[in-house]
Amino acid sequence: MSLKKFIKSRVFLKHLVLSIIIVVVIVAIVLQQLKSYTHHGESYPVPDFTGLTIDEFEATAEQAHLKFEIIDSMHFDDANPGAVVEQVPEPGFKVKKNRIVFLTINSTVPEMVVLPKLTDISFRQSLGLIENCGLKPGKITYQPSEYNNLVLNIEQDSKILKQGDIIQKGSRVDLVIGSSKGVQDTPLPDLTGMTYVEAKSLLTSNMLNTGSLICDGTIITSEDTLAGIIWKQYPGKNIKLVSLGTSVDLWLTLDLIKISQPIQKEL
């Protein structure tokens, strides 16, 4: 039988169709096995590790069939030592099993900074240096001096600090400022409608101190304090001038109705 006749024969066509079916079946089986082996299409949300200590996030990772790797440590005053402060991927991001979650934990040792020269310079210069090296301005007091608004001393917990002292980053330092004109007055800013951070910064820049912080029932956590709004202050807005170094008490709330309503009686 010639090749041409064989190709056209039923026997050849039958075997050809059978071969195609076998190949299709084999390919389908292989693809199904690969899909099962690689868990194709299966993904799970990453848990939120934020705030968990090492024992807690180890257990959480094991339960979620994930691995973890600590890649860095940073210091945050409002986080527990050794607790997770950042993670990649973020919570809720879907990944496959046994993927690695990269964690940044809160350092168990506070970060320290070297105190720069902050005395014998103006208040404005000192304030900029304090913020640049990661410190915060604390209480401002005044002493008689032949030089007005010159920084005489830097203190912390009533102890005089000197250039080169090593102190905790993020801590507050108090400033003793010289006054050549006796008791001086400064305009009292209207702080209502500002956040606590904004009000504190404005008071410091005006050489005033933050007094008591009075929070209503809407302020519960530290995050609430940062997000809260000043709705009342003492001395009140009817006072135009106050002495340098005066402490201003602040009332804080998250109640939008209280914020929007005018204060009936000024303090």
Tab-separated table of C-alpha atoms in Angstrom:
chain	number	residue	atom	x	y	z
A	1	MET	CA	0.000	0.000	0.000
A	2	SER	CA	1.368	3.391	-0.949
A	3	LEU	CA	2.005	6.106	1.655
A	4	LYS	CA	-0.702	8.307	0.167
A	5	LYS	CA	-3.303	5.559	0.455
A	6	PHE	CA	-2.138	4.720	4.004
A	7	ILE	CA	-2.565	8.336	5.173
A	8	LYS	CA	-6.088	8.337	3.813
A	9	SER	CA	-6.945	4.975	5.328
A	10	ARG	CA	-9.252	4.533	8.316
A	11	VAL	CA	-6.576	2.805	10.337
A	12	PHE	CA	-4.244	5.829	10.138
A	13	LEU	CA	-7.003	8.330	10.928
A	14	LYS	CA	-8.132	6.210	13.848
A	15	HIS	CA	-4.634	6.069	15.326
A	16	LEU	CA	-4.100	9.797	14.691
A	17	VAL	CA	-7.252	10.756	16.559
A	18	LEU	CA	-6.363	8.379	19.385
A	19	SER	CA	-2.863	9.864	19.635
A	20	ILE	CA	-4.249	13.404	19.838
A	21	ILE	CA	-6.652	12.386	22.596
A	22	ILE	CA	-3.827	10.740	24.569
A	23	VAL	CA	-1.622	13.844	24.240
A	24	VAL	CA	-4.469	16.147	25.367
A	25	VAL	CA	-5.176	13.926	28.376
A	26	ILE	CA	-1.479	13.817	29.353
A	27	VAL	CA	-1.135	17.600	29.065
A	28	ALA	CA	-4.293	18.137	31.140
A	29	ILE	CA	-3.030	15.780	33.868
A	30	VAL	CA	0.382	17.492	33.980
A	31	LEU	CA	-1.173	20.966	34.205
A	32	GLN	CA	-3.496	19.823	36.979
A	33	GLN	CA	-0.579	18.351	38.922
A	34	LEU	CA	1.443	21.555	38.492
A	35	LYS	CA	-1.523	23.631	39.663
A	36	SER	CA	-1.898	21.438	42.731
A	37	TYR	CA	1.850	21.503	43.447
A	38	THR	CA	2.208	25.299	43.162
A	39	HIS	CA	-1.197	26.046	44.818
A	40	HIS	CA	-2.102	28.118	41.804
A	41	GLY	CA	-4.797	30.662	42.592
A	42	GLU	CA	-4.612	30.043	46.352
A	43	SER	CA	-3.720	33.120	48.388
A	44	TYR	CA	-4.353	34.224	51.937
A	45	PRO	CA	-4.444	37.662	53.617
A	46	VAL	CA	-1.373	38.652	55.631
A	47	PRO	CA	-2.197	39.102	59.343
A	48	ASP	CA	-1.546	42.398	61.116
A	49	PHE	CA	1.683	41.920	63.081
A	50	THR	CA	1.814	45.533	64.319
A	51	GLY	CA	2.283	45.760	68.077
A	52	LEU	CA	2.996	42.036	68.532
A	53	THR	CA	6.036	40.883	70.493
A	54	ILE	CA	8.353	38.142	69.217
A	55	ASP	CA	6.451	35.287	70.866
A	56	GLU	CA	3.156	36.629	69.547
A	57	PHE	CA	4.225	37.216	65.951
A	58	GLU	CA	5.999	33.836	65.818
A	59	ALA	CA	2.739	32.124	66.765
A	60	THR	CA	0.717	34.296	64.366
A	61	ALA	CA	3.091	33.562	61.465
A	62	GLU	CA	3.003	29.827	62.164
A	63	GLN	CA	-0.787	29.806	62.314
A	64	ALA	CA	-0.991	31.673	58.985
A	65	HIS	CA	1.590	29.320	57.377
A	66	LEU	CA	3.946	32.234	56.777
A	67	LYS	CA	7.605	32.866	57.482
A	68	PHE	CA	9.044	36.093	58.845
A	69	GLU	CA	12.345	37.931	58.782
A	70	ILE	CA	13.354	40.844	61.017
A	71	ILE	CA	15.120	43.340	58.773
A	72	ASP	CA	15.476	46.427	60.985
A	73	SER	CA	14.852	47.977	64.384
A	74	MET	CA	13.758	51.545	65.168
A	75	HIS	CA	12.915	53.306	68.389
A	76	PHE	CA	9.417	54.635	69.062
A	77	ASP	CA	8.476	56.011	72.480
A	78	ASP	CA	4.836	54.910	72.145
A	79	ALA	CA	5.599	51.274	71.220
A	80	ASN	CA	6.612	48.389	73.486
A	81	PRO	CA	10.250	47.244	73.257
A	82	GLY	CA	10.590	44.447	70.701
A	83	ALA	CA	7.110	45.017	69.246
A	84	VAL	CA	6.530	45.135	65.492
A	85	VAL	CA	6.222	48.703	64.173
A	86	GLU	CA	6.266	48.060	60.401
A	87	GLN	CA	5.703	45.104	58.073
A	88	VAL	CA	5.971	44.232	54.378
A	89	PRO	CA	3.590	43.123	52.847
A	90	GLU	CA	1.006	45.238	54.648
A	91	PRO	CA	-1.887	43.638	56.588
A	92	GLY	CA	-4.572	42.208	54.296
A	93	PHE	CA	-2.269	41.801	51.299
A	94	LYS	CA	-2.842	38.306	49.823
A	95	VAL	CA	0.124	35.944	49.476
A	96	LYS	CA	0.718	32.219	49.106
A	97	LYS	CA	1.681	29.944	51.965
A	98	ASN	CA	5.248	29.980	53.294
A	99	ARG	CA	5.957	33.454	51.926
A	100	ILE	CA	8.251	35.712	53.983
A	101	VAL	CA	6.872	38.744	55.821
A	102	PHE	CA	9.572	41.343	56.522
A	103	LEU	CA	9.272	42.966	59.961
A	104	THR	CA	10.710	46.067	61.615
A	105	ILE	CA	10.635	45.948	65.403
A	106	ASN	CA	10.870	48.611	68.082
A	107	SER	CA	14.381	48.807	69.493
A	108	THR	CA	14.780	47.725	73.109
A	109	VAL	CA	17.450	50.421	73.584
A	110	PRO	CA	16.394	54.092	73.118
A	111	GLU	CA	18.327	55.978	70.459
A	112	MET	CA	20.705	58.562	71.931
A	113	VAL	CA	21.947	61.860	70.517
A	114	VAL	CA	24.840	64.184	71.319
A	115	LEU	CA	23.701	67.571	72.555
A	116	PRO	CA	24.936	70.363	70.264
A	117	LYS	CA	25.881	73.839	71.470
A	118	LEU	CA	22.550	75.440	72.371
A	119	THR	CA	23.606	78.253	74.714
A	120	ASP	CA	24.888	81.757	73.980
A	121	ILE	CA	22.788	81.819	70.831
A	122	SER	CA	19.347	83.230	70.134
A	123	PHE	CA	16.171	81.398	71.084
A	124	ARG	CA	15.270	80.925	67.396
A	125	GLN	CA	18.660	79.407	66.559
A	126	SER	CA	18.545	77.113	69.574
A	127	LEU	CA	15.021	75.980	68.739
A	128	GLY	CA	16.082	75.005	65.217
A	129	LEU	CA	19.094	73.033	66.482
A	130	ILE	CA	16.959	71.236	69.075
A	131	GLU	CA	14.511	70.035	66.431
A	132	ASN	CA	17.266	69.141	63.928
A	133	CYS	CA	18.978	66.734	66.345
A	134	GLY	CA	15.721	64.944	67.196
A	135	LEU	CA	14.945	66.594	70.536
A	136	LYS	CA	11.870	68.538	71.611
A	137	PRO	CA	11.617	71.939	73.286
A	138	GLY	CA	10.241	71.749	76.809
A	139	LYS	CA	9.469	74.449	79.348
A	140	ILE	CA	10.655	78.008	78.696
A	141	THR	CA	11.672	80.225	81.619
A	142	TYR	CA	13.268	83.674	81.804
A	143	GLN	CA	16.095	85.173	83.847
A	144	PRO	CA	17.389	88.751	84.010
A	145	SER	CA	20.256	89.233	81.583
A	146	GLU	CA	21.968	91.988	79.659
A	147	TYR	CA	21.253	90.008	76.510
A	148	ASN	CA	17.643	89.717	75.447
A	149	ASN	CA	16.294	86.368	74.144
A	150	LEU	CA	19.712	84.711	74.493
A	151	VAL	CA	19.713	81.076	75.647
A	152	LEU	CA	21.455	81.011	79.027
A	153	ASN	CA	21.021	77.347	79.988
A	154	ILE	CA	19.611	74.055	78.712
A	155	GLU	CA	18.114	71.825	81.395
A	156	GLN	CA	16.494	68.428	81.748
A	157	ASP	CA	14.851	67.295	84.983
A	158	SER	CA	16.290	70.440	86.663
A	159	LYS	CA	19.830	69.387	85.680
A	160	ILE	CA	21.906	71.761	83.549
A	161	LEU	CA	23.057	70.125	80.312
A	162	LYS	CA	26.251	70.935	78.476
A	163	GLN	CA	27.414	70.609	74.892
A	164	GLY	CA	28.453	67.010	74.217
A	165	ASP	CA	26.101	65.423	76.769
A	166	ILE	CA	24.413	62.261	75.481
A	167	ILE	CA	20.657	62.185	76.016
A	168	GLN	CA	17.724	60.175	74.716
A	169	LYS	CA	16.473	61.134	71.274
A	170	GLY	CA	12.938	62.519	71.339
A	171	SER	CA	13.215	63.744	74.932
A	172	ARG	CA	12.420	67.306	75.951
A	173	VAL	CA	14.924	69.929	77.048
A	174	ASP	CA	13.980	73.066	78.956
A	175	LEU	CA	15.325	76.454	77.919
A	176	VAL	CA	16.348	79.305	80.217
A	177	ILE	CA	16.181	82.549	78.240
A	178	GLY	CA	17.722	85.898	79.116
A	179	SER	CA	15.534	88.993	79.435
A	180	SER	CA	17.071	92.460	79.476
A	181	LYS	CA	13.779	94.321	79.784
A	182	GLY	CA	12.206	92.715	82.820
A	183	VAL	CA	8.827	91.086	82.334
A	184	GLN	CA	7.889	91.261	78.638
A	185	ASP	CA	4.550	90.710	76.967
A	186	THR	CA	3.755	88.795	73.813
A	187	PRO	CA	0.504	88.381	71.844
A	188	LEU	CA	-1.572	85.387	72.917
A	189	PRO	CA	-2.446	83.319	69.822
A	190	ASP	CA	-5.952	81.946	69.255
A	191	LEU	CA	-5.444	78.177	69.375
A	192	THR	CA	-9.053	77.036	68.921
A	193	GLY	CA	-9.534	74.768	65.917
A	194	MET	CA	-5.905	73.614	65.947
A	195	THR	CA	-4.582	70.154	66.746
A	196	TYR	CA	-2.549	69.651	69.907
A	197	VAL	CA	0.690	69.384	67.891
A	198	GLU	CA	-0.063	72.594	65.976
A	199	ALA	CA	-0.976	74.487	69.149
A	200	LYS	CA	2.120	73.330	71.032
A	201	SER	CA	4.387	74.336	68.133
A	202	LEU	CA	2.777	77.784	67.909
A	203	LEU	CA	3.061	78.350	71.657
A	204	THR	CA	6.754	77.422	71.606
A	205	SER	CA	7.488	79.713	68.674
A	206	ASN	CA	5.797	82.545	70.628
A	207	MET	CA	7.963	81.765	73.678
A	208	LEU	CA	4.996	80.433	75.647
A	209	ASN	CA	4.523	77.138	77.458
A	210	THR	CA	1.899	74.436	77.102
A	211	GLY	CA	0.052	74.147	80.401
A	212	SER	CA	-2.458	71.494	81.421
A	213	LEU	CA	-4.106	69.376	78.740
A	214	ILE	CA	-7.775	68.743	79.586
A	215	CYS	CA	-9.332	65.953	77.497
A	216	ASP	CA	-13.053	65.210	77.346
A	217	GLY	CA	-14.593	61.737	77.041
A	218	THR	CA	-13.886	61.500	73.307
A	219	ILE	CA	-10.117	61.435	73.890
A	220	ILE	CA	-9.087	57.921	74.930
A	221	THR	CA	-5.831	56.925	73.233
A	222	SER	CA	-2.602	58.752	72.365
A	223	GLU	CA	-3.754	58.712	68.742
A	224	ASP	CA	-6.911	60.534	69.825
A	225	THR	CA	-4.759	63.183	71.487
A	226	LEU	CA	-2.829	63.792	68.275
A	227	ALA	CA	-6.025	63.944	66.210
A	228	GLY	CA	-8.015	65.977	68.750
A	229	ILE	CA	-8.910	69.640	68.289
A	230	ILE	CA	-8.436	72.528	70.737
A	231	TRP	CA	-11.892	73.927	71.543
A	232	LYS	CA	-11.022	76.068	74.575
A	233	GLN	CA	-7.919	77.618	76.121
A	234	TYR	CA	-6.843	79.468	79.248
A	235	PRO	CA	-5.982	82.319	79.227
A	236	GLY	CA	-8.881	82.809	76.831
A	237	LYS	CA	-9.114	84.599	73.508
A	238	ASN	CA	-10.291	87.772	75.244
A	239	ILE	CA	-6.763	88.186	76.636
A	240	LYS	CA	-4.608	89.847	73.994
A	241	LEU	CA	-1.205	89.999	75.723
A	242	VAL	CA	0.503	87.684	78.206
A	243	SER	CA	3.980	87.558	79.734
A	244	LEU	CA	6.683	85.563	77.998
A	245	GLY	CA	6.851	82.046	79.422
A	246	THR	CA	3.157	81.999	80.368
A	247	SER	CA	1.583	78.524	80.439
A	248	VAL	CA	-1.572	78.117	78.356
A	249	ASP	CA	-4.024	75.372	79.326
A	250	LEU	CA	-5.708	73.530	76.455
A	251	TRP	CA	-9.064	71.717	76.201
A	252	LEU	CA	-9.079	68.896	73.648
A	253	THR	CA	-11.986	67.061	71.955
A	254	LEU	CA	-13.041	64.973	68.967
A	255	ASP	CA	-16.669	66.109	69.317
A	256	LEU	CA	-17.447	67.991	66.083
A	257	ILE	CA	-20.488	69.639	67.670
A	258	LYS	CA	-18.395	71.012	70.520
A	259	ILE	CA	-15.783	72.258	68.056
A	260	SER	CA	-18.337	74.031	65.859
A	261	GLN	CA	-20.246	75.709	68.690
A	262	PRO	CA	-18.953	79.104	69.877
A	263	ILE	CA	-17.860	79.279	73.490
A	264	GLN	CA	-20.516	81.135	75.416
A	265	LYS	CA	-18.172	82.418	78.104
A	266	GLU	CA	-14.542	83.219	77.509
A	267	LEU	CA	-12.059	82.116	80.081
